[in-house]
Amino acid sequence: MGCHRSGTNLLYDMLLSAGGFAIYRGYLPIYKILIPKYGSMARRANREKIVATWFRSKGFRRTGLAREVFSPRIEDECRSGGDFIRVVLDTIKEQQSAQRWAFYDPDNVLHFRRVKRDIPNALFVHIIRDGRDIALSLKKMGGFAPLPWDRRETTSLVATALYWEWMVHHGRECGRLFPADYIEVRYEDLIMSPRETLGRLGGFIDHDLDYEKIQSAGLGSLSKTNSSFKEEGAKEKIHPLGRWRERLSPADIAAIESAIGDCLAENGYELSLPQEERRISPRFAMMREIYPAFLGGKLWLKLNTPIGRMANESALELADEPMPSGEMASSSKPS
């Protein structure tokens, strides 16, 4: 889990490439989309709607399995989002004769309390990346939408950096609540010192994360970049760190560091400007107050009020109707 563009996909692919994990490249937004839209899985009617929708989704098609493989277990065992995750991934694991599974979604950082409640033995791996690189990358790909009046160059970067800070704080709250089941991995350490970083992570999850084996398997983003800076070509594989130094103007750097400098420093990132050059302006000080409240309020309303029924299902990539079971099983394979 972690803020988008932090390397969550890269780390997930490293785990899968290490061997022993079920290979699944699908999307299970049970807490983010399905439960807010249809309600608690404890109610049979809600459960039926959630399952019917998921059977139309690309996430289901990516399992490569027939509906009948999942249906009985979902009906008998699923009363929560965690049950749904466990049943789906346990079923895939058993079909592949794998040892265990990992659940990948950056937004798990916002739902860790529910995950831990529903899956008590869950372990949380929080990957953190320099917020200046996150602001640059997310802005380039349109991954975060600032408020309408904050969409000019510098203010949009600051708003996106504040989103990063909000996500990081959520993840670190998880660490305070469940310290024995939580670990932080810095993206920069994963790139610059992969053996040492994977060794520490492997000790935490009790799994051999051999770097040479991972490189040899090279699943997913290990062999094909998902960078928002694809125009850099082969250079992207050599040096994806600190891009903000080259691409952000001094004014933009000063604005971002004035807004999130404390959070950057708390997470081990060296600031480029001295304190006297990072004095926060009234505009950015106001944004520091507004964005956490706005983002937190929006999340609360989605999870706790009927507004959740308006959740956008487009990320599920729904088919008009479920494909026939035989066709599904033969045509959809995990990639």
mmCIF file of C-alpha atoms in Angstrom:
data_model
loop_
_atom_site.group_PDB
_atom_site.id
_atom_site.type_symbol
_atom_site.label_atom_id
_atom_site.label_comp_id
_atom_site.label_asym_id
_atom_site.label_seq_id
_atom_site.Cartn_x
_atom_site.Cartn_y
_atom_site.Cartn_z
ATOM 1 C CA MET A 1 0.000 0.000 0.000
ATOM 2 C CA GLY A 2 1.067 3.622 -0.413
ATOM 3 C CA CYS A 3 0.388 6.797 -2.338
ATOM 4 C CA HIS A 4 -0.117 6.265 -6.055
ATOM 5 C CA ARG A 5 3.160 6.363 -8.073
ATOM 6 C CA SER A 6 5.156 5.325 -4.986
ATOM 7 C CA GLY A 7 6.279 1.997 -6.436
ATOM 8 C CA THR A 8 3.497 -0.204 -5.092
ATOM 9 C CA ASN A 9 3.186 -1.976 -8.431
ATOM 10 C CA LEU A 10 6.957 -2.537 -8.646
ATOM 11 C CA LEU A 11 7.116 -3.997 -5.143
ATOM 12 C CA TYR A 12 4.122 -6.248 -5.812
ATOM 13 C CA ASP A 13 5.794 -7.576 -8.960
ATOM 14 C CA MET A 14 8.953 -8.232 -6.965
ATOM 15 C CA LEU A 15 6.985 -10.317 -4.475
ATOM 16 C CA LEU A 16 5.327 -12.318 -7.251
ATOM 17 C CA SER A 17 8.663 -12.800 -9.007
ATOM 18 C CA ALA A 18 10.197 -14.214 -5.827
ATOM 19 C CA GLY A 19 8.079 -17.371 -6.157
ATOM 20 C CA GLY A 20 5.592 -18.922 -3.768
ATOM 21 C CA PHE A 21 2.947 -16.228 -4.265
ATOM 22 C CA ALA A 22 -0.252 -16.685 -6.255
ATOM 23 C CA ILE A 23 0.073 -14.808 -9.562
ATOM 24 C CA TYR A 24 -2.888 -12.462 -9.893
ATOM 25 C CA ARG A 25 -2.895 -9.214 -11.859
ATOM 26 C CA GLY A 26 -6.498 -8.257 -11.190
ATOM 27 C CA TYR A 27 -8.227 -5.500 -9.258
ATOM 28 C CA LEU A 28 -10.372 -6.129 -6.145
ATOM 29 C CA PRO A 29 -11.634 -2.697 -4.984
ATOM 30 C CA ILE A 30 -14.011 -4.177 -2.438
ATOM 31 C CA TYR A 31 -13.584 -1.409 0.161
ATOM 32 C CA LYS A 32 -13.087 1.414 -2.337
ATOM 33 C CA ILE A 33 -15.947 0.786 -4.784
ATOM 34 C CA LEU A 34 -18.084 -2.318 -4.271
ATOM 35 C CA ILE A 35 -19.115 -2.038 -0.610
ATOM 36 C CA PRO A 36 -19.706 1.743 -0.748
ATOM 37 C CA LYS A 37 -21.884 1.265 -3.831
ATOM 38 C CA TYR A 38 -23.878 -1.817 -2.794
ATOM 39 C CA GLY A 39 -23.607 -1.983 1.000
ATOM 40 C CA SER A 40 -22.302 -4.450 3.565
ATOM 41 C CA MET A 41 -21.664 -8.010 2.432
ATOM 42 C CA ALA A 42 -23.367 -9.213 5.620
ATOM 43 C CA ARG A 43 -26.675 -8.732 3.776
ATOM 44 C CA ARG A 44 -27.410 -11.395 1.202
ATOM 45 C CA ALA A 45 -28.978 -8.975 -1.315
ATOM 46 C CA ASN A 46 -25.921 -6.711 -1.201
ATOM 47 C CA ARG A 47 -23.604 -9.667 -1.491
ATOM 48 C CA GLU A 48 -25.401 -10.899 -4.596
ATOM 49 C CA LYS A 49 -25.064 -7.477 -6.262
ATOM 50 C CA ILE A 50 -21.372 -7.245 -5.400
ATOM 51 C CA VAL A 51 -20.637 -10.716 -6.713
ATOM 52 C CA ALA A 52 -22.689 -10.186 -9.886
ATOM 53 C CA THR A 53 -20.781 -6.965 -10.586
ATOM 54 C CA TRP A 54 -17.410 -8.535 -9.885
ATOM 55 C CA PHE A 55 -18.178 -11.416 -12.255
ATOM 56 C CA ARG A 56 -18.500 -8.789 -15.014
ATOM 57 C CA SER A 57 -15.210 -7.110 -14.129
ATOM 58 C CA LYS A 58 -11.753 -7.357 -15.598
ATOM 59 C CA GLY A 59 -10.563 -8.355 -12.129
ATOM 60 C CA PHE A 60 -12.585 -11.557 -12.408
ATOM 61 C CA ARG A 61 -11.542 -12.154 -16.002
ATOM 62 C CA ARG A 62 -7.915 -11.937 -14.889
ATOM 63 C CA THR A 63 -8.374 -14.930 -12.552
ATOM 64 C CA GLY A 64 -8.666 -17.246 -15.548
ATOM 65 C CA LEU A 65 -11.189 -19.335 -13.596
ATOM 66 C CA ALA A 66 -14.857 -20.198 -14.018
ATOM 67 C CA ARG A 67 -17.540 -18.517 -11.923
ATOM 68 C CA GLU A 68 -18.497 -21.841 -10.384
ATOM 69 C CA VAL A 69 -15.072 -22.088 -8.757
ATOM 70 C CA PHE A 70 -15.836 -19.007 -6.654
ATOM 71 C CA SER A 71 -19.627 -18.941 -6.235
ATOM 72 C CA PRO A 72 -20.128 -21.544 -3.458
ATOM 73 C CA ARG A 73 -17.314 -20.219 -1.289
ATOM 74 C CA ILE A 74 -18.361 -16.599 -1.717
ATOM 75 C CA GLU A 75 -21.929 -17.476 -0.706
ATOM 76 C CA ASP A 76 -20.896 -19.638 2.248
ATOM 77 C CA GLU A 77 -17.934 -17.681 3.620
ATOM 78 C CA CYS A 78 -18.197 -14.011 2.645
ATOM 79 C CA ARG A 79 -19.734 -11.618 5.145
ATOM 80 C CA SER A 80 -17.169 -8.796 4.870
ATOM 81 C CA GLY A 81 -14.759 -7.212 2.455
ATOM 82 C CA GLY A 82 -11.904 -9.146 4.024
ATOM 83 C CA ASP A 83 -13.779 -12.420 3.546
ATOM 84 C CA PHE A 84 -14.185 -11.564 -0.138
ATOM 85 C CA ILE A 85 -10.472 -10.824 -0.570
ATOM 86 C CA ARG A 86 -9.515 -13.998 1.287
ATOM 87 C CA VAL A 87 -11.889 -16.271 -0.628
ATOM 88 C CA VAL A 88 -10.898 -14.920 -4.049
ATOM 89 C CA LEU A 89 -7.161 -15.019 -3.418
ATOM 90 C CA ASP A 90 -7.220 -18.311 -1.481
ATOM 91 C CA THR A 91 -9.060 -19.892 -4.409
ATOM 92 C CA ILE A 92 -6.486 -18.587 -6.911
ATOM 93 C CA LYS A 93 -3.666 -19.719 -4.602
ATOM 94 C CA GLU A 94 -5.088 -23.238 -4.365
ATOM 95 C CA GLN A 95 -5.620 -23.469 -8.121
ATOM 96 C CA GLN A 96 -1.965 -22.512 -8.670
ATOM 97 C CA SER A 97 -0.628 -24.652 -5.770
ATOM 98 C CA ALA A 98 1.036 -21.524 -4.375
ATOM 99 C CA GLN A 99 2.044 -21.008 -0.745
ATOM 100 C CA ARG A 100 0.457 -17.615 -0.065
ATOM 101 C CA TRP A 101 -0.943 -14.469 -1.654
ATOM 102 C CA ALA A 102 -0.415 -10.712 -1.556
ATOM 103 C CA PHE A 103 -3.167 -8.134 -1.957
ATOM 104 C CA TYR A 104 -2.091 -5.112 -3.985
ATOM 105 C CA ASP A 105 -3.906 -1.783 -4.076
ATOM 106 C CA PRO A 106 -2.295 1.580 -3.221
ATOM 107 C CA ASP A 107 -5.568 2.705 -1.624
ATOM 108 C CA ASN A 108 -5.349 -0.021 1.022
ATOM 109 C CA VAL A 109 -3.535 2.731 2.913
ATOM 110 C CA LEU A 110 -6.972 4.330 3.446
ATOM 111 C CA HIS A 111 -8.711 1.123 4.548
ATOM 112 C CA PHE A 112 -6.202 -0.590 6.811
ATOM 113 C CA ARG A 113 -8.540 -0.556 9.837
ATOM 114 C CA ARG A 114 -11.188 -2.465 7.898
ATOM 115 C CA VAL A 115 -8.610 -4.839 6.439
ATOM 116 C CA LYS A 116 -7.182 -5.618 9.888
ATOM 117 C CA ARG A 117 -10.637 -6.067 11.369
ATOM 118 C CA ASP A 118 -11.641 -8.474 8.614
ATOM 119 C CA ILE A 119 -8.262 -10.221 8.129
ATOM 120 C CA PRO A 120 -6.635 -10.283 11.598
ATOM 121 C CA ASN A 121 -3.380 -11.876 10.392
ATOM 122 C CA ALA A 122 -2.837 -9.270 7.649
ATOM 123 C CA LEU A 123 0.650 -7.772 7.284
ATOM 124 C CA PHE A 124 0.975 -4.234 5.912
ATOM 125 C CA VAL A 125 3.829 -3.169 3.641
ATOM 126 C CA HIS A 126 3.823 0.600 3.192
ATOM 127 C CA ILE A 127 6.055 1.886 0.397
ATOM 128 C CA ILE A 128 6.981 5.568 0.542
ATOM 129 C CA ARG A 129 8.545 7.692 -2.193
ATOM 130 C CA ASP A 130 9.841 11.258 -2.229
ATOM 131 C CA GLY A 131 6.766 13.522 -2.302
ATOM 132 C CA ARG A 132 8.413 15.871 -4.780
ATOM 133 C CA ASP A 133 8.720 13.062 -7.336
ATOM 134 C CA ILE A 134 5.145 11.992 -6.546
ATOM 135 C CA ALA A 135 3.810 15.513 -7.135
ATOM 136 C CA LEU A 136 5.641 15.692 -10.474
ATOM 137 C CA SER A 137 4.526 12.227 -11.638
ATOM 138 C CA LEU A 138 0.889 12.432 -10.515
ATOM 139 C CA LYS A 139 0.487 15.878 -12.046
ATOM 140 C CA LYS A 140 1.931 14.707 -15.355
ATOM 141 C CA MET A 141 -0.453 11.747 -15.605
ATOM 142 C CA GLY A 142 -3.484 13.548 -14.155
ATOM 143 C CA GLY A 143 -3.643 11.156 -11.218
ATOM 144 C CA PHE A 144 -4.952 13.700 -8.724
ATOM 145 C CA ALA A 145 -7.427 16.495 -9.333
ATOM 146 C CA PRO A 146 -6.838 19.606 -7.211
ATOM 147 C CA LEU A 147 -9.749 21.835 -6.327
ATOM 148 C CA PRO A 148 -10.779 23.984 -9.326
ATOM 149 C CA TRP A 149 -9.112 27.143 -8.067
ATOM 150 C CA ASP A 150 -5.782 25.336 -7.453
ATOM 151 C CA ARG A 151 -5.105 24.070 -10.971
ATOM 152 C CA ARG A 152 -2.391 26.435 -12.079
ATOM 153 C CA GLU A 153 1.140 25.071 -12.363
ATOM 154 C CA THR A 154 2.545 25.732 -8.894
ATOM 155 C CA THR A 155 -0.645 25.455 -6.843
ATOM 156 C CA SER A 156 -1.553 22.162 -8.528
ATOM 157 C CA LEU A 157 1.857 20.747 -7.596
ATOM 158 C CA VAL A 158 1.414 21.868 -3.993
ATOM 159 C CA ALA A 159 -2.092 20.373 -3.845
ATOM 160 C CA THR A 160 -0.775 17.060 -5.189
ATOM 161 C CA ALA A 161 2.069 17.106 -2.673
ATOM 162 C CA LEU A 162 -0.471 17.643 0.119
ATOM 163 C CA TYR A 163 -2.369 14.604 -1.165
ATOM 164 C CA TRP A 164 0.878 12.608 -0.888
ATOM 165 C CA GLU A 165 1.356 13.826 2.682
ATOM 166 C CA TRP A 166 -2.233 12.857 3.573
ATOM 167 C CA MET A 167 -1.716 9.347 2.195
ATOM 168 C CA VAL A 168 1.620 8.941 3.976
ATOM 169 C CA HIS A 169 0.080 10.022 7.286
ATOM 170 C CA HIS A 170 -2.681 7.439 6.856
ATOM 171 C CA GLY A 171 -0.112 4.707 6.292
ATOM 172 C CA ARG A 172 2.014 5.729 9.243
ATOM 173 C CA GLU A 173 -1.078 5.750 11.440
ATOM 174 C CA CYS A 174 -1.391 2.064 10.528
ATOM 175 C CA GLY A 175 2.138 1.570 11.818
ATOM 176 C CA ARG A 176 1.263 3.165 15.142
ATOM 177 C CA LEU A 177 -1.842 1.020 15.547
ATOM 178 C CA PHE A 178 -0.345 -2.296 14.403
ATOM 179 C CA PRO A 179 3.426 -1.955 14.890
ATOM 180 C CA ALA A 180 4.119 -5.705 14.874
ATOM 181 C CA ASP A 181 2.306 -6.132 11.544
ATOM 182 C CA TYR A 182 3.601 -3.075 9.697
ATOM 183 C CA ILE A 183 6.776 -2.229 7.803
ATOM 184 C CA GLU A 184 7.863 0.774 5.747
ATOM 185 C CA VAL A 185 9.914 0.433 2.570
ATOM 186 C CA ARG A 186 11.364 3.465 0.842
ATOM 187 C CA TYR A 187 11.177 3.349 -2.942
ATOM 188 C CA GLU A 188 14.626 4.886 -3.189
ATOM 189 C CA ASP A 189 16.098 2.092 -1.027
ATOM 190 C CA LEU A 190 14.363 -0.516 -3.162
ATOM 191 C CA ILE A 191 16.033 0.946 -6.269
ATOM 192 C CA MET A 192 19.469 1.738 -4.865
ATOM 193 C CA SER A 193 19.898 -1.125 -2.358
ATOM 194 C CA PRO A 194 17.496 -3.837 -3.513
ATOM 195 C CA ARG A 195 19.209 -6.825 -1.873
ATOM 196 C CA GLU A 196 19.380 -5.245 1.564
ATOM 197 C CA THR A 197 15.865 -3.800 1.321
ATOM 198 C CA LEU A 198 14.331 -7.069 0.105
ATOM 199 C CA GLY A 199 16.250 -8.951 2.788
ATOM 200 C CA ARG A 200 14.698 -6.783 5.498
ATOM 201 C CA LEU A 201 11.247 -7.123 3.951
ATOM 202 C CA GLY A 202 11.681 -10.882 3.539
ATOM 203 C CA GLY A 203 12.475 -11.202 7.226
ATOM 204 C CA PHE A 204 9.333 -9.280 8.116
ATOM 205 C CA ILE A 205 7.000 -11.397 5.955
ATOM 206 C CA ASP A 206 8.979 -14.613 6.533
ATOM 207 C CA HIS A 207 9.575 -15.267 2.838
ATOM 208 C CA ASP A 208 12.746 -15.666 0.783
ATOM 209 C CA LEU A 209 13.019 -12.615 -1.487
ATOM 210 C CA ASP A 210 16.109 -13.545 -3.450
ATOM 211 C CA TYR A 211 17.049 -10.598 -5.663
ATOM 212 C CA GLU A 212 18.670 -12.685 -8.404
ATOM 213 C CA LYS A 213 15.607 -14.920 -8.635
ATOM 214 C CA ILE A 214 13.344 -11.883 -8.761
ATOM 215 C CA GLN A 215 15.404 -10.324 -11.550
ATOM 216 C CA SER A 216 15.397 -13.584 -13.484
ATOM 217 C CA ALA A 217 11.597 -13.992 -13.277
ATOM 218 C CA GLY A 218 11.030 -10.311 -14.143
ATOM 219 C CA LEU A 219 7.236 -10.309 -13.917
ATOM 220 C CA GLY A 220 5.129 -7.264 -14.791
ATOM 221 C CA SER A 221 6.786 -3.888 -14.318
ATOM 222 C CA LEU A 222 10.194 -5.499 -13.750
ATOM 223 C CA SER A 223 10.384 -6.122 -17.482
ATOM 224 C CA LYS A 224 8.122 -3.331 -18.759
ATOM 225 C CA THR A 225 8.044 0.060 -17.090
ATOM 226 C CA ASN A 226 4.777 1.689 -16.038
ATOM 227 C CA SER A 227 6.470 5.057 -15.570
ATOM 228 C CA SER A 228 4.619 8.257 -16.338
ATOM 229 C CA PHE A 229 7.882 9.380 -18.047
ATOM 230 C CA LYS A 230 8.067 6.717 -20.763
ATOM 231 C CA GLU A 231 9.612 9.234 -23.151
ATOM 232 C CA GLU A 232 12.874 8.808 -21.261
ATOM 233 C CA GLY A 233 13.197 5.299 -22.694
ATOM 234 C CA ALA A 234 16.013 3.181 -21.356
ATOM 235 C CA LYS A 235 17.123 5.982 -19.062
ATOM 236 C CA GLU A 236 14.048 5.290 -16.925
ATOM 237 C CA LYS A 237 15.433 1.922 -15.885
ATOM 238 C CA ILE A 238 18.758 3.465 -14.902
ATOM 239 C CA HIS A 239 17.800 6.476 -12.824
ATOM 240 C CA PRO A 240 14.147 7.028 -11.875
ATOM 241 C CA LEU A 241 15.095 8.896 -8.674
ATOM 242 C CA GLY A 242 15.159 12.611 -7.962
ATOM 243 C CA ARG A 243 13.612 13.586 -11.269
ATOM 244 C CA TRP A 244 12.101 16.606 -9.540
ATOM 245 C CA ARG A 245 15.565 18.233 -9.360
ATOM 246 C CA GLU A 246 15.709 18.454 -13.152
ATOM 247 C CA ARG A 247 12.074 19.069 -14.020
ATOM 248 C CA LEU A 248 10.734 21.417 -11.341
ATOM 249 C CA SER A 249 11.521 25.120 -11.306
ATOM 250 C CA PRO A 250 13.173 26.641 -8.209
ATOM 251 C CA ALA A 251 9.864 28.367 -7.421
ATOM 252 C CA ASP A 252 7.958 25.093 -7.600
ATOM 253 C CA ILE A 253 10.497 23.319 -5.403
ATOM 254 C CA ALA A 254 10.320 26.116 -2.851
ATOM 255 C CA ALA A 255 6.504 25.984 -2.844
ATOM 256 C CA ILE A 256 6.381 22.200 -2.397
ATOM 257 C CA GLU A 257 9.029 22.133 0.321
ATOM 258 C CA SER A 258 7.333 24.969 2.185
ATOM 259 C CA ALA A 259 4.101 22.936 2.219
ATOM 260 C CA ILE A 260 5.349 19.405 2.982
ATOM 261 C CA GLY A 261 8.916 19.959 4.163
ATOM 262 C CA ASP A 262 8.295 18.542 7.629
ATOM 263 C CA CYS A 263 6.796 15.335 6.223
ATOM 264 C CA LEU A 264 9.674 14.959 3.759
ATOM 265 C CA ALA A 265 12.203 15.326 6.576
ATOM 266 C CA GLU A 266 10.295 12.898 8.826
ATOM 267 C CA ASN A 267 10.607 10.266 6.112
ATOM 268 C CA GLY A 268 14.324 10.752 5.591
ATOM 269 C CA TYR A 269 14.293 13.060 2.557
ATOM 270 C CA GLU A 270 16.822 15.870 2.504
ATOM 271 C CA LEU A 271 15.389 19.291 1.751
ATOM 272 C CA SER A 272 17.083 21.325 -0.946
ATOM 273 C CA LEU A 273 16.326 24.751 0.502
ATOM 274 C CA PRO A 274 17.205 26.267 3.885
ATOM 275 C CA GLN A 275 14.444 27.181 6.307
ATOM 276 C CA GLU A 276 14.465 30.877 5.430
ATOM 277 C CA GLU A 277 13.658 30.050 1.810
ATOM 278 C CA ARG A 278 10.807 27.732 2.788
ATOM 279 C CA ARG A 279 8.555 30.203 4.523
ATOM 280 C CA ILE A 280 5.036 29.167 3.720
ATOM 281 C CA SER A 281 2.818 31.746 2.062
ATOM 282 C CA PRO A 282 -0.690 32.492 3.335
ATOM 283 C CA ARG A 283 -2.098 30.760 0.247
ATOM 284 C CA PHE A 284 -0.194 27.525 0.857
ATOM 285 C CA ALA A 285 -0.846 27.681 4.598
ATOM 286 C CA MET A 286 -4.558 27.771 3.827
ATOM 287 C CA MET A 287 -4.174 24.840 1.448
ATOM 288 C CA ARG A 288 -2.477 22.882 4.228
ATOM 289 C CA GLU A 289 -5.642 23.311 6.291
ATOM 290 C CA ILE A 290 -8.126 22.711 3.496
ATOM 291 C CA TYR A 291 -6.810 19.613 1.715
ATOM 292 C CA PRO A 292 -6.588 17.148 4.638
ATOM 293 C CA ALA A 293 -10.093 18.177 5.729
ATOM 294 C CA PHE A 294 -11.426 17.964 2.178
ATOM 295 C CA LEU A 295 -9.852 14.574 1.450
ATOM 296 C CA GLY A 296 -10.817 13.126 4.815
ATOM 297 C CA GLY A 297 -14.381 14.404 4.563
ATOM 298 C CA LYS A 298 -14.780 13.064 1.050
ATOM 299 C CA LEU A 299 -13.541 9.618 2.147
ATOM 300 C CA TRP A 300 -15.816 9.561 5.204
ATOM 301 C CA LEU A 301 -18.892 10.492 3.180
ATOM 302 C CA LYS A 302 -18.122 7.805 0.609
ATOM 303 C CA LEU A 303 -17.735 5.085 3.233
ATOM 304 C CA ASN A 304 -20.459 6.094 5.673
ATOM 305 C CA THR A 305 -23.313 7.737 3.774
ATOM 306 C CA PRO A 306 -25.500 7.014 0.721
ATOM 307 C CA ILE A 307 -23.084 9.134 -1.332
ATOM 308 C CA GLY A 308 -21.059 5.930 -1.654
ATOM 309 C CA ARG A 309 -23.723 4.592 -4.004
ATOM 310 C CA MET A 310 -22.407 7.053 -6.571
ATOM 311 C CA ALA A 311 -19.009 5.301 -6.627
ATOM 312 C CA ASN A 312 -17.595 5.230 -10.148
ATOM 313 C CA GLU A 313 -17.342 1.668 -11.464
ATOM 314 C CA SER A 314 -15.296 2.508 -14.564
ATOM 315 C CA ALA A 315 -12.078 1.191 -12.992
ATOM 316 C CA LEU A 316 -13.681 -2.265 -12.898
ATOM 317 C CA GLU A 317 -13.809 -2.358 -16.720
ATOM 318 C CA LEU A 318 -17.163 -4.123 -16.702
ATOM 319 C CA ALA A 319 -18.361 -6.314 -19.532
ATOM 320 C CA ASP A 320 -22.017 -5.994 -20.555
ATOM 321 C CA GLU A 321 -22.705 -9.560 -19.421
ATOM 322 C CA PRO A 322 -20.579 -12.234 -17.742
ATOM 323 C CA MET A 323 -18.835 -14.453 -20.293
ATOM 324 C CA PRO A 324 -19.765 -18.136 -20.352
ATOM 325 C CA SER A 325 -17.792 -20.049 -17.740
ATOM 326 C CA GLY A 326 -15.998 -22.333 -20.197
ATOM 327 C CA GLU A 327 -14.963 -19.448 -22.416
ATOM 328 C CA MET A 328 -13.772 -17.483 -19.409
ATOM 329 C CA ALA A 329 -11.654 -20.287 -18.079
ATOM 330 C CA SER A 330 -9.951 -20.870 -21.396
ATOM 331 C CA SER A 331 -9.427 -17.298 -22.594
ATOM 332 C CA SER A 332 -8.429 -15.305 -19.516
ATOM 333 C CA LYS A 333 -5.046 -16.015 -17.977
ATOM 334 C CA PRO A 334 -3.098 -14.075 -15.373
ATOM 335 C CA SER A 335 -0.385 -11.985 -16.986
#
